[in-house]
Amino acid sequence: MAQYAKPLARLVEELTKLPGIGPKTAQRLAFFIIGGSKENAHSLASAIVGAKEKIGYCSRCFNVTDVNPCRFCVDNGRDSTVICVVEEARDIVVLERTREFKGLYHVLHGAISPMDGIGPGELRMKELMSRLTEEISEVIIATDPNVEGEATAMYLARLIKPLGIRVTRMAHGMPVGGDLEYVDEITLSKALEGRREL
Amino acid sequence: MAQYAKPLARLVEELTKLPGIGPKTAQRLAFFIIGGSKENAHSLASAIVGAKEKIGYCSRCFNVTDVNPCRFCVDNGRDSTVICVVEEARDIVVLERTREFKGLYHVLHGAISPMDGIGPGELRMKELMSRLTEEISEVIIATDPNVEGEATAMYLARLIKPLGIRVTRMAHGMPVGGDLEYVDEITLSKALEGRREL
């Protein structure tokens, strides 16, 4: 890195800390920033600081938000009898894009993974349980369709079912627009298992 | 983007302006920044502003630098009789890594490309010509090995040769560590053409 002028070297180094940004990409980004206008650089910098300063977690659902409680939690237009449990705040963005789900959310901030030392205590499970009042009729578990996500779903189901609340899991199956030939066996068997009458 | 809290949406939008960063990558980076420490966010932001504010172009070679003239131009340990011409400042970084070249540089800031409306007037050619005093014995043209780079090299050679200065071009050939089978025909024919006695 001795080839760079110091402020440039520092920028490259900072950018390299971001996920998925290696030295080459960082260098390209740094030269782009230097080559751009002063306004653009300031705008990017203030957006970074602004997001970090203003964004926190909702004290009810633990979504990322700039107001507390977050706008999902205070939205009277949403069905407050259904809670959709997700691993990460970004999963909410994806679910919202479907425009299908109109209930509330709960972000666990991870999934059970003994290998990584993440047990139920490291996740926002206690907070979820405290939200399960009489009003709640269903909890949809939308954790990732992998080993950790499934383990978390099973664990939650066993905790919540005794309360007399319906616990559901997102369907496994073939991706829309995909090719049956390329679907893996496990997904295919799950798709068969969950087949529906036409 | 209506799903994001505003400061988060702004950050995603700003990040999307960077080259090679699409909406998904921008989102991942934004969540990483939000999830990180306040110090990290401030450090990244200040590196961006710092680089933009402190980095300018060397008035002699047009390399990016925080001092003017840049440290290559003022380095007495370098051979000031040879100038290596490159398209972009980042090419200098790559050349320096070889530790082979000890002369001076000149950054054109592009290559001749009539399709993009870039002629010799848009590049730092006049500035290069004014550097070609009696002291200069050789100009190495290290523009990119593509159509625009070749055209620029030919153009410069025709300008500089009449001054009695040696004009050379980086060798074309097989990449070291590559596989002959995968080398394209044009590169291969250039490699044959430029073959050397062993």
Coordinates of N, CA and C in Angstrom, one line a residue, chain B residues 5-194:
Chain B
A5 N -36.4 2.6 6.7 CA -36.4 3.8 7.4 C -35.6 4.8 6.6
K6 N -35.9 6.1 6.7 CA -35.4 7.1 5.8 C -33.8 7.2 5.8
P7 N -33.2 7.3 6.9 CA -31.7 7.4 6.9 C -31.1 6.2 6.2
L8 N -31.7 5.0 6.4 CA -31.2 3.8 5.9 C -31.4 3.8 4.3
A9 N -32.6 4.3 3.9 CA -32.9 4.4 2.5 C -31.9 5.3 1.8
R10 N -31.5 6.4 2.5 CA -30.6 7.3 1.9 C -29.2 6.7 1.8
L11 N -28.8 6.0 2.8 CA -27.5 5.3 2.7 C -27.4 4.3 1.6
V12 N -28.5 3.5 1.5 CA -28.5 2.5 0.4 C -28.4 3.2 -1.0
E13 N -29.2 4.3 -1.1 CA -29.2 5.1 -2.3 C -27.8 5.6 -2.7
E14 N -27.1 6.2 -1.6 CA -25.8 6.7 -1.9 C -24.8 5.6 -2.3
L15 N -24.9 4.5 -1.6 CA -24.0 3.4 -1.9 C -24.2 2.8 -3.3
T16 N -25.5 2.9 -3.8 CA -25.8 2.4 -5.1 C -25.1 3.2 -6.2
K17 N -24.8 4.5 -5.9 CA -24.1 5.3 -6.8 C -22.7 4.8 -7.1
L18 N -22.1 4.1 -6.3 CA -20.7 3.6 -6.5 C -20.7 2.6 -7.6
P19 N -19.5 2.5 -8.3 CA -19.5 1.6 -9.4 C -19.5 0.1 -9.0
G20 N -20.3 -0.7 -9.6 CA -20.3 -2.1 -9.3 C -21.1 -2.5 -8.0
I21 N -21.7 -1.5 -7.5 CA -22.6 -1.7 -6.3 C -24.0 -1.6 -6.7
G22 N -24.7 -2.7 -6.7 CA -26.1 -2.8 -7.0 C -27.0 -2.6 -5.8
P23 N -28.3 -2.6 -5.9 CA -29.2 -2.5 -4.7 C -29.0 -3.5 -3.7
K24 N -28.7 -4.8 -4.0 CA -28.6 -5.8 -3.0 C -27.3 -5.7 -2.3
T25 N -26.2 -5.4 -3.0 CA -24.9 -5.2 -2.3 C -25.0 -3.9 -1.4
A26 N -25.6 -2.9 -1.9 CA -25.8 -1.6 -1.2 C -26.5 -1.9 0.1
Q27 N -27.5 -2.7 0.0 CA -28.3 -3.1 1.2 C -27.5 -3.8 2.2
R28 N -26.7 -4.8 1.7 CA -25.8 -5.6 2.6 C -24.8 -4.7 3.3
L29 N -24.2 -3.8 2.5 CA -23.2 -2.9 3.1 C -23.9 -2.0 4.1
A30 N -25.1 -1.5 3.8 CA -25.8 -0.5 4.7 C -26.1 -1.2 6.1
F31 N -26.6 -2.5 6.0 CA -26.9 -3.2 7.2 C -25.6 -3.5 8.0
F32 N -24.5 -3.7 7.3 CA -23.2 -3.9 7.9 C -22.8 -2.7 8.7
I33 N -22.9 -1.5 8.0 CA -22.5 -0.3 8.7 C -23.4 0.0 9.9
I34 N -24.7 -0.2 9.8 CA -25.6 0.0 10.9 C -25.3 -0.9 12.0
G35 N -25.0 -2.2 11.7 CA -24.7 -3.2 12.7 C -23.3 -3.0 13.4
G36 N -22.4 -2.2 12.7 CA -21.1 -2.0 13.3 C -21.1 -0.9 14.4
S37 N -19.9 -0.7 14.8 CA -19.7 0.3 15.9 C -19.8 1.8 15.3
K38 N -20.1 2.7 16.2 CA -20.2 4.1 15.8 C -18.8 4.6 15.3
E39 N -17.8 4.1 15.9 CA -16.4 4.5 15.5 C -16.1 4.1 14.1
N40 N -16.5 2.9 13.8 CA -16.3 2.4 12.4 C -17.0 3.3 11.4
A41 N -18.2 3.6 11.6 CA -19.0 4.4 10.7 C -18.3 5.8 10.5
H42 N -17.9 6.4 11.6 CA -17.3 7.7 11.6 C -16.0 7.6 10.8
S43 N -15.2 6.6 11.1 CA -13.9 6.4 10.5 C -14.0 6.3 9.0
L44 N -15.0 5.5 8.5 CA -15.3 5.3 7.1 C -15.7 6.7 6.5
A45 N -16.6 7.4 7.1 CA -17.1 8.6 6.6 C -15.9 9.7 6.5
S46 N -15.1 9.7 7.5 CA -14.0 10.7 7.5 C -12.9 10.3 6.5
A47 N -12.7 9.0 6.3 CA -11.8 8.6 5.3 C -12.2 9.1 3.9
I48 N -13.5 9.0 3.6 CA -14.1 9.4 2.4 C -13.9 10.9 2.1
V49 N -14.3 11.7 3.2 CA -14.2 13.1 3.1 C -12.7 13.5 3.0
G50 N -11.9 12.9 3.8 CA -10.4 13.2 3.9 C -9.8 12.9 2.6
A51 N -10.0 11.8 1.9 CA -9.4 11.5 0.7 C -9.8 12.5 -0.4
K52 N -11.1 12.8 -0.4 CA -11.6 13.7 -1.4 C -11.0 15.1 -1.2
E53 N -10.9 15.6 0.0 CA -10.4 16.9 0.3 C -8.9 17.0 0.1
K54 N -8.2 16.0 0.5 CA -6.7 16.1 0.5 C -6.1 15.7 -0.8
I55 N -6.8 14.8 -1.6 CA -6.2 14.3 -2.8 C -6.5 15.2 -4.0
G56 N -5.4 15.5 -4.7 CA -5.6 16.3 -6.0 C -4.7 15.7 -7.0
Y57 N -4.5 16.4 -8.1 CA -3.6 15.9 -9.2 C -2.3 16.6 -9.1
C58 N -1.2 15.8 -9.3 CA 0.1 16.4 -9.4 C 0.1 17.3 -10.7
S59 N 0.7 18.5 -10.5 CA 0.6 19.5 -11.6 C 1.6 19.1 -12.7
R60 N 2.5 18.1 -12.5 CA 3.5 17.7 -13.5 C 3.0 16.4 -14.2
C61 N 2.8 15.4 -13.4 CA 2.5 14.1 -14.0 C 1.0 13.7 -13.9
F62 N 0.2 14.5 -13.2 CA -1.2 14.2 -13.1 C -1.6 12.9 -12.4
N63 N -0.7 12.4 -11.6 CA -1.0 11.3 -10.7 C -1.8 11.9 -9.6
V64 N -2.6 11.0 -8.9 CA -3.3 11.5 -7.7 C -2.3 11.6 -6.5
T65 N -2.4 12.7 -5.8 CA -1.4 12.9 -4.7 C -2.0 13.8 -3.7
D66 N -1.4 13.8 -2.5 CA -1.8 14.8 -1.4 C -0.7 15.9 -1.3
V67 N 0.4 15.7 -2.1 CA 1.4 16.8 -2.1 C 1.6 17.2 -3.6
N68 N 2.0 18.4 -3.8 CA 2.2 18.8 -5.2 C 3.6 19.5 -5.4
P69 N 4.5 19.1 -6.3 CA 4.4 17.9 -7.1 C 4.4 16.6 -6.3
C70 N 4.0 15.5 -6.9 CA 3.8 14.2 -6.2 C 5.2 13.7 -5.9
R71 N 5.2 12.7 -5.0 CA 6.5 12.1 -4.5 C 7.3 11.4 -5.6
F72 N 6.7 11.0 -6.7 CA 7.4 10.4 -7.8 C 8.2 11.5 -8.5
C73 N 7.5 12.7 -8.7 CA 8.2 13.8 -9.4 C 9.3 14.4 -8.7
V74 N 9.3 14.4 -7.3 CA 10.3 15.0 -6.6 C 11.4 14.1 -6.1
D75 N 11.2 12.8 -6.3 CA 12.1 11.7 -5.9 C 13.4 11.7 -6.7
N76 N 14.5 12.2 -6.0 CA 15.8 12.2 -6.8 C 16.4 10.9 -7.1
G77 N 15.9 9.9 -6.4 CA 16.4 8.5 -6.6 C 15.8 7.9 -7.9
R78 N 14.9 8.6 -8.5 CA 14.3 8.0 -9.7 C 14.9 8.6 -11.0
D79 N 14.9 7.8 -12.0 CA 15.5 8.1 -13.3 C 14.6 9.1 -14.0
S80 N 15.1 10.4 -14.0 CA 14.2 11.4 -14.6 C 14.4 11.5 -16.1
T81 N 15.1 10.6 -16.7 CA 15.2 10.6 -18.2 C 14.2 9.7 -18.9
V82 N 13.5 9.0 -18.1 CA 12.5 8.0 -18.7 C 11.1 8.4 -18.1
I83 N 10.1 8.5 -19.0 CA 8.7 8.8 -18.6 C 7.8 7.6 -19.0
C84 N 7.1 7.0 -18.1 CA 6.1 6.0 -18.5 C 4.7 6.6 -18.5
V85 N 4.1 6.4 -19.7 CA 2.8 7.1 -19.9 C 1.7 6.0 -19.6
V86 N 0.8 6.3 -18.7 CA -0.3 5.4 -18.4 C -1.7 6.1 -18.6
E87 N -2.7 5.3 -18.6 CA -4.1 5.9 -18.8 C -4.6 6.5 -17.5
E88 N -4.5 5.7 -16.5 CA -5.1 6.1 -15.2 C -4.1 6.1 -14.1
A89 N -4.4 6.9 -13.0 CA -3.5 6.9 -11.9 C -3.3 5.5 -11.2
R90 N -4.4 4.7 -11.3 CA -4.3 3.4 -10.6 C -3.3 2.5 -11.3
D91 N -3.0 2.8 -12.6 CA -2.1 2.0 -13.3 C -0.7 2.1 -12.7
I92 N -0.4 3.3 -12.1 CA 0.9 3.5 -11.5 C 1.1 2.5 -10.3
V93 N 0.0 2.4 -9.6 CA 0.1 1.5 -8.4 C 0.5 0.1 -8.9
V94 N -0.1 -0.4 -10.0 CA 0.2 -1.7 -10.5 C 1.6 -1.8 -11.0
L95 N 2.1 -0.8 -11.7 CA 3.5 -0.8 -12.2 C 4.5 -0.7 -11.0
E96 N 4.2 0.1 -10.0 CA 5.1 0.2 -8.9 C 5.3 -1.1 -8.2
R97 N 4.2 -2.0 -8.2 CA 4.3 -3.3 -7.5 C 5.3 -4.2 -8.1
T98 N 5.6 -3.9 -9.4 CA 6.7 -4.8 -10.1 C 8.1 -4.4 -9.6
R99 N 8.2 -3.2 -9.0 CA 9.6 -2.8 -8.5 C 10.6 -2.8 -9.7
E100 N 10.2 -2.7 -10.9 CA 11.1 -2.8 -12.0 C 11.4 -1.4 -12.6
F101 N 10.3 -0.6 -12.6 CA 10.4 0.7 -13.2 C 10.8 1.8 -12.2
K102 N 11.9 2.5 -12.5 CA 12.3 3.5 -11.6 C 12.3 4.9 -12.2
G103 N 11.6 5.1 -13.3 CA 11.6 6.4 -13.9 C 10.4 7.2 -13.4
L104 N 10.0 8.2 -14.2 CA 8.8 9.1 -13.8 C 7.6 8.6 -14.6
Y105 N 6.4 9.1 -14.2 CA 5.2 8.7 -14.8 C 4.5 9.9 -15.5
H106 N 3.5 9.6 -16.3 CA 2.6 10.7 -16.8 C 1.2 10.0 -17.0
V107 N 0.2 10.6 -16.4 CA -1.1 10.0 -16.4 C -1.9 10.8 -17.5
L108 N -2.4 10.1 -18.5 CA -3.2 10.8 -19.5 C -4.7 11.1 -19.1
H109 N -5.1 10.3 -18.1 CA -6.6 10.3 -17.7 C -7.5 9.9 -18.8
G110 N -7.2 8.8 -19.4 CA -8.1 8.2 -20.4 C -7.2 7.8 -21.6
A111 N -8.0 7.4 -22.7 CA -7.3 7.0 -23.9 C -8.2 7.6 -25.1
I112 N -7.6 7.7 -26.2 CA -8.3 8.2 -27.4 C -9.5 7.3 -27.7
S113 N -10.7 7.8 -27.8 CA -11.8 7.0 -28.1 C -12.9 7.8 -28.8
P114 N -12.8 7.9 -30.1 CA -13.8 8.7 -30.8 C -15.2 8.4 -30.5
M115 N -15.5 7.1 -30.3 CA -16.9 6.7 -29.9 C -17.4 7.4 -28.7
D116 N -16.5 7.6 -27.7 CA -16.9 8.3 -26.5 C -16.6 9.8 -26.6
G117 N -16.2 10.3 -27.7 CA -15.9 11.7 -27.9 C -14.7 12.1 -27.2
I118 N -13.7 11.2 -27.0 CA -12.5 11.5 -26.3 C -11.4 11.6 -27.4
G119 N -10.9 12.8 -27.7 CA -9.8 13.0 -28.6 C -8.6 13.3 -27.8
P120 N -7.5 13.6 -28.5 CA -6.2 14.0 -27.8 C -6.4 15.2 -26.9
G121 N -7.3 16.1 -27.3 CA -7.5 17.3 -26.6 C -8.1 17.1 -25.2
E122 N -8.8 16.0 -25.0 CA -9.4 15.7 -23.7 C -8.4 15.0 -22.8
L123 N -7.2 14.6 -23.3 CA -6.3 13.9 -22.5 C -5.1 14.9 -22.1
R124 N -4.3 14.4 -21.2 CA -3.1 15.3 -20.7 C -1.9 15.1 -21.7
M125 N -2.2 15.3 -23.0 CA -1.1 15.1 -24.0 C -0.2 16.3 -24.1
K126 N -0.9 17.5 -24.1 CA -0.1 18.7 -24.3 C 0.9 18.8 -23.1
E127 N 0.4 18.5 -21.9 CA 1.2 18.5 -20.7 C 2.4 17.5 -20.8
L128 N 2.1 16.4 -21.5 CA 3.2 15.4 -21.6 C 4.2 16.0 -22.6
M129 N 3.8 16.5 -23.7 CA 4.7 17.1 -24.7 C 5.6 18.2 -24.1
S130 N 5.0 19.0 -23.2 CA 5.8 20.1 -22.6 C 6.9 19.5 -21.6
R131 N 6.7 18.3 -21.2 CA 7.7 17.7 -20.3 C 8.9 17.1 -21.1
L132 N 8.7 16.9 -22.4 CA 9.7 16.2 -23.2 C 10.9 17.2 -23.6
T133 N 11.7 17.5 -22.6 CA 12.8 18.4 -22.8 C 14.0 17.5 -23.2
E134 N 15.1 18.1 -23.4 CA 16.4 17.4 -23.9 C 16.8 16.3 -23.0
E135 N 16.4 16.5 -21.7 CA 16.9 15.5 -20.7 C 16.2 14.1 -20.9
I136 N 15.0 14.1 -21.5 CA 14.3 12.8 -21.6 C 14.8 12.0 -22.8
S137 N 15.2 10.7 -22.4 CA 15.7 9.8 -23.5 C 14.7 8.8 -24.0
E138 N 13.7 8.5 -23.1 CA 12.8 7.4 -23.5 C 11.4 7.7 -23.0
V139 N 10.4 7.4 -23.8 CA 9.0 7.4 -23.3 C 8.4 6.0 -23.5
I140 N 8.0 5.4 -22.4 CA 7.4 4.1 -22.4 C 5.9 4.2 -22.4
I141 N 5.3 3.7 -23.4 CA 3.8 3.9 -23.5 C 3.1 2.7 -22.9
A142 N 2.5 2.8 -21.7 CA 1.9 1.7 -21.1 C 0.4 1.8 -21.0
T143 N -0.2 2.3 -22.1 CA -1.6 2.4 -22.2 C -2.2 1.0 -22.2
D144 N -3.5 0.8 -22.0 CA -4.1 -0.5 -21.9 C -4.0 -1.3 -23.3
P145 N -3.8 -2.6 -23.2 CA -3.7 -3.4 -24.5 C -5.0 -3.6 -25.2
N146 N -5.8 -2.6 -25.4 CA -7.0 -2.7 -26.2 C -7.1 -1.7 -27.3
V147 N -8.1 -1.6 -28.0 CA -8.2 -0.7 -29.2 C -7.9 0.7 -28.9
E148 N -8.5 1.2 -27.8 CA -8.3 2.6 -27.5 C -6.8 2.9 -27.0
G149 N -6.3 1.9 -26.2 CA -4.9 2.1 -25.7 C -3.9 2.0 -26.9
E150 N -4.2 1.1 -27.8 CA -3.3 1.0 -29.0 C -3.3 2.3 -29.8
A151 N -4.5 2.8 -30.1 CA -4.7 4.0 -30.9 C -3.9 5.1 -30.2
T152 N -4.0 5.2 -28.9 CA -3.4 6.3 -28.1 C -1.9 6.1 -28.3
A153 N -1.4 4.9 -28.2 CA 0.0 4.6 -28.3 C 0.6 5.0 -29.6
M154 N -0.2 4.7 -30.7 CA 0.2 5.0 -32.1 C 0.3 6.5 -32.2
Y155 N -0.7 7.2 -31.7 CA -0.8 8.6 -31.8 C 0.4 9.3 -31.2
L156 N 0.7 8.9 -29.9 CA 1.8 9.5 -29.2 C 3.1 9.2 -29.8
A157 N 3.3 8.0 -30.3 CA 4.5 7.6 -31.0 C 4.8 8.5 -32.2
R158 N 3.7 8.8 -32.9 CA 3.9 9.7 -34.1 C 4.3 11.1 -33.7
L159 N 3.8 11.6 -32.5 CA 4.1 12.9 -32.0 C 5.5 13.0 -31.5
I160 N 5.9 12.0 -30.7 CA 7.1 12.0 -30.0 C 8.4 11.7 -30.8
K161 N 8.3 10.7 -31.7 CA 9.4 10.2 -32.4 C 10.2 11.3 -33.1
P162 N 9.5 12.2 -33.8 CA 10.2 13.3 -34.5 C 11.1 14.1 -33.6
L163 N 10.9 14.1 -32.2 CA 11.7 14.9 -31.3 C 13.0 14.1 -31.1
G164 N 13.2 13.0 -31.6 CA 14.4 12.2 -31.4 C 14.4 11.5 -30.1
I165 N 13.3 11.3 -29.5 CA 13.2 10.5 -28.3 C 12.7 9.1 -28.6
R166 N 13.3 8.1 -27.9 CA 13.0 6.7 -28.1 C 11.6 6.5 -27.5
V167 N 10.7 5.9 -28.3 CA 9.4 5.6 -27.8 C 9.2 4.1 -27.8
T168 N 8.9 3.5 -26.7 CA 8.7 2.1 -26.6 C 7.3 1.8 -26.1
R169 N 6.9 0.5 -26.3 CA 5.6 0.1 -25.9 C 5.8 -1.2 -25.0
M170 N 5.0 -1.4 -24.0 CA 5.0 -2.6 -23.2 C 4.8 -3.8 -24.1
A171 N 5.5 -4.9 -23.8 CA 5.5 -6.1 -24.7 C 4.1 -6.8 -24.5
H172 N 3.6 -7.2 -25.7 CA 2.4 -8.1 -25.6 C 2.9 -9.5 -25.6
G173 N 2.2 -10.4 -25.0 CA 2.6 -11.8 -24.9 C 1.8 -12.6 -24.0
M174 N 2.2 -13.8 -23.7 CA 1.5 -14.7 -22.9 C 1.6 -14.3 -21.4
P175 N 0.5 -14.3 -20.7 CA 0.6 -14.0 -19.2 C 1.4 -15.1 -18.5
V176 N 2.3 -14.7 -17.6 CA 3.0 -15.7 -16.8 C 2.1 -16.5 -15.9
G177 N 2.3 -17.8 -15.9 CA 1.5 -18.7 -15.1 C 0.2 -19.1 -15.8
G178 N 0.0 -18.6 -17.1 CA -1.1 -18.9 -17.8 C -1.0 -20.2 -18.5
D179 N -2.0 -20.6 -19.3 CA -2.0 -21.9 -20.0 C -2.0 -21.5 -21.5
L180 N -1.1 -22.0 -22.3 CA -1.1 -21.7 -23.7 C -2.4 -21.9 -24.4
E181 N -3.0 -23.0 -24.0 CA -4.3 -23.5 -24.5 C -5.4 -22.4 -24.5
Y182 N -5.3 -21.5 -23.4 CA -6.4 -20.6 -23.2 C -6.0 -19.2 -23.7
V183 N -4.8 -19.0 -24.2 CA -4.4 -17.7 -24.7 C -5.1 -17.4 -26.1
D184 N -5.7 -16.2 -26.2 CA -6.4 -15.9 -27.5 C -5.4 -15.8 -28.6
E185 N -5.9 -15.9 -29.9 CA -5.0 -16.0 -31.1 C -4.2 -14.7 -31.2
I186 N -4.9 -13.5 -31.0 CA -4.2 -12.3 -31.2 C -3.0 -12.1 -30.2
T187 N -3.2 -12.5 -29.0 CA -2.2 -12.4 -28.0 C -1.1 -13.4 -28.4
L188 N -1.5 -14.6 -28.8 CA -0.5 -15.6 -29.2 C 0.3 -15.1 -30.4
S189 N -0.3 -14.5 -31.4 CA 0.5 -14.1 -32.5 C 1.4 -13.0 -32.2
K190 N 1.0 -12.1 -31.2 CA 1.9 -11.1 -30.7 C 3.0 -11.7 -30.0
A191 N 2.7 -12.7 -29.2 CA 3.8 -13.4 -28.4 C 4.8 -14.0 -29.4
L192 N 4.3 -14.6 -30.5 CA 5.2 -15.2 -31.5 C 6.1 -14.1 -32.1
E193 N 5.4 -13.1 -32.5 CA 6.1 -12.0 -33.2 C 7.2 -11.4 -32.3
G194 N 6.9 -11.3 -31.0 CA 7.9 -10.7 -30.1 C 8.8 -11.7 -29.4

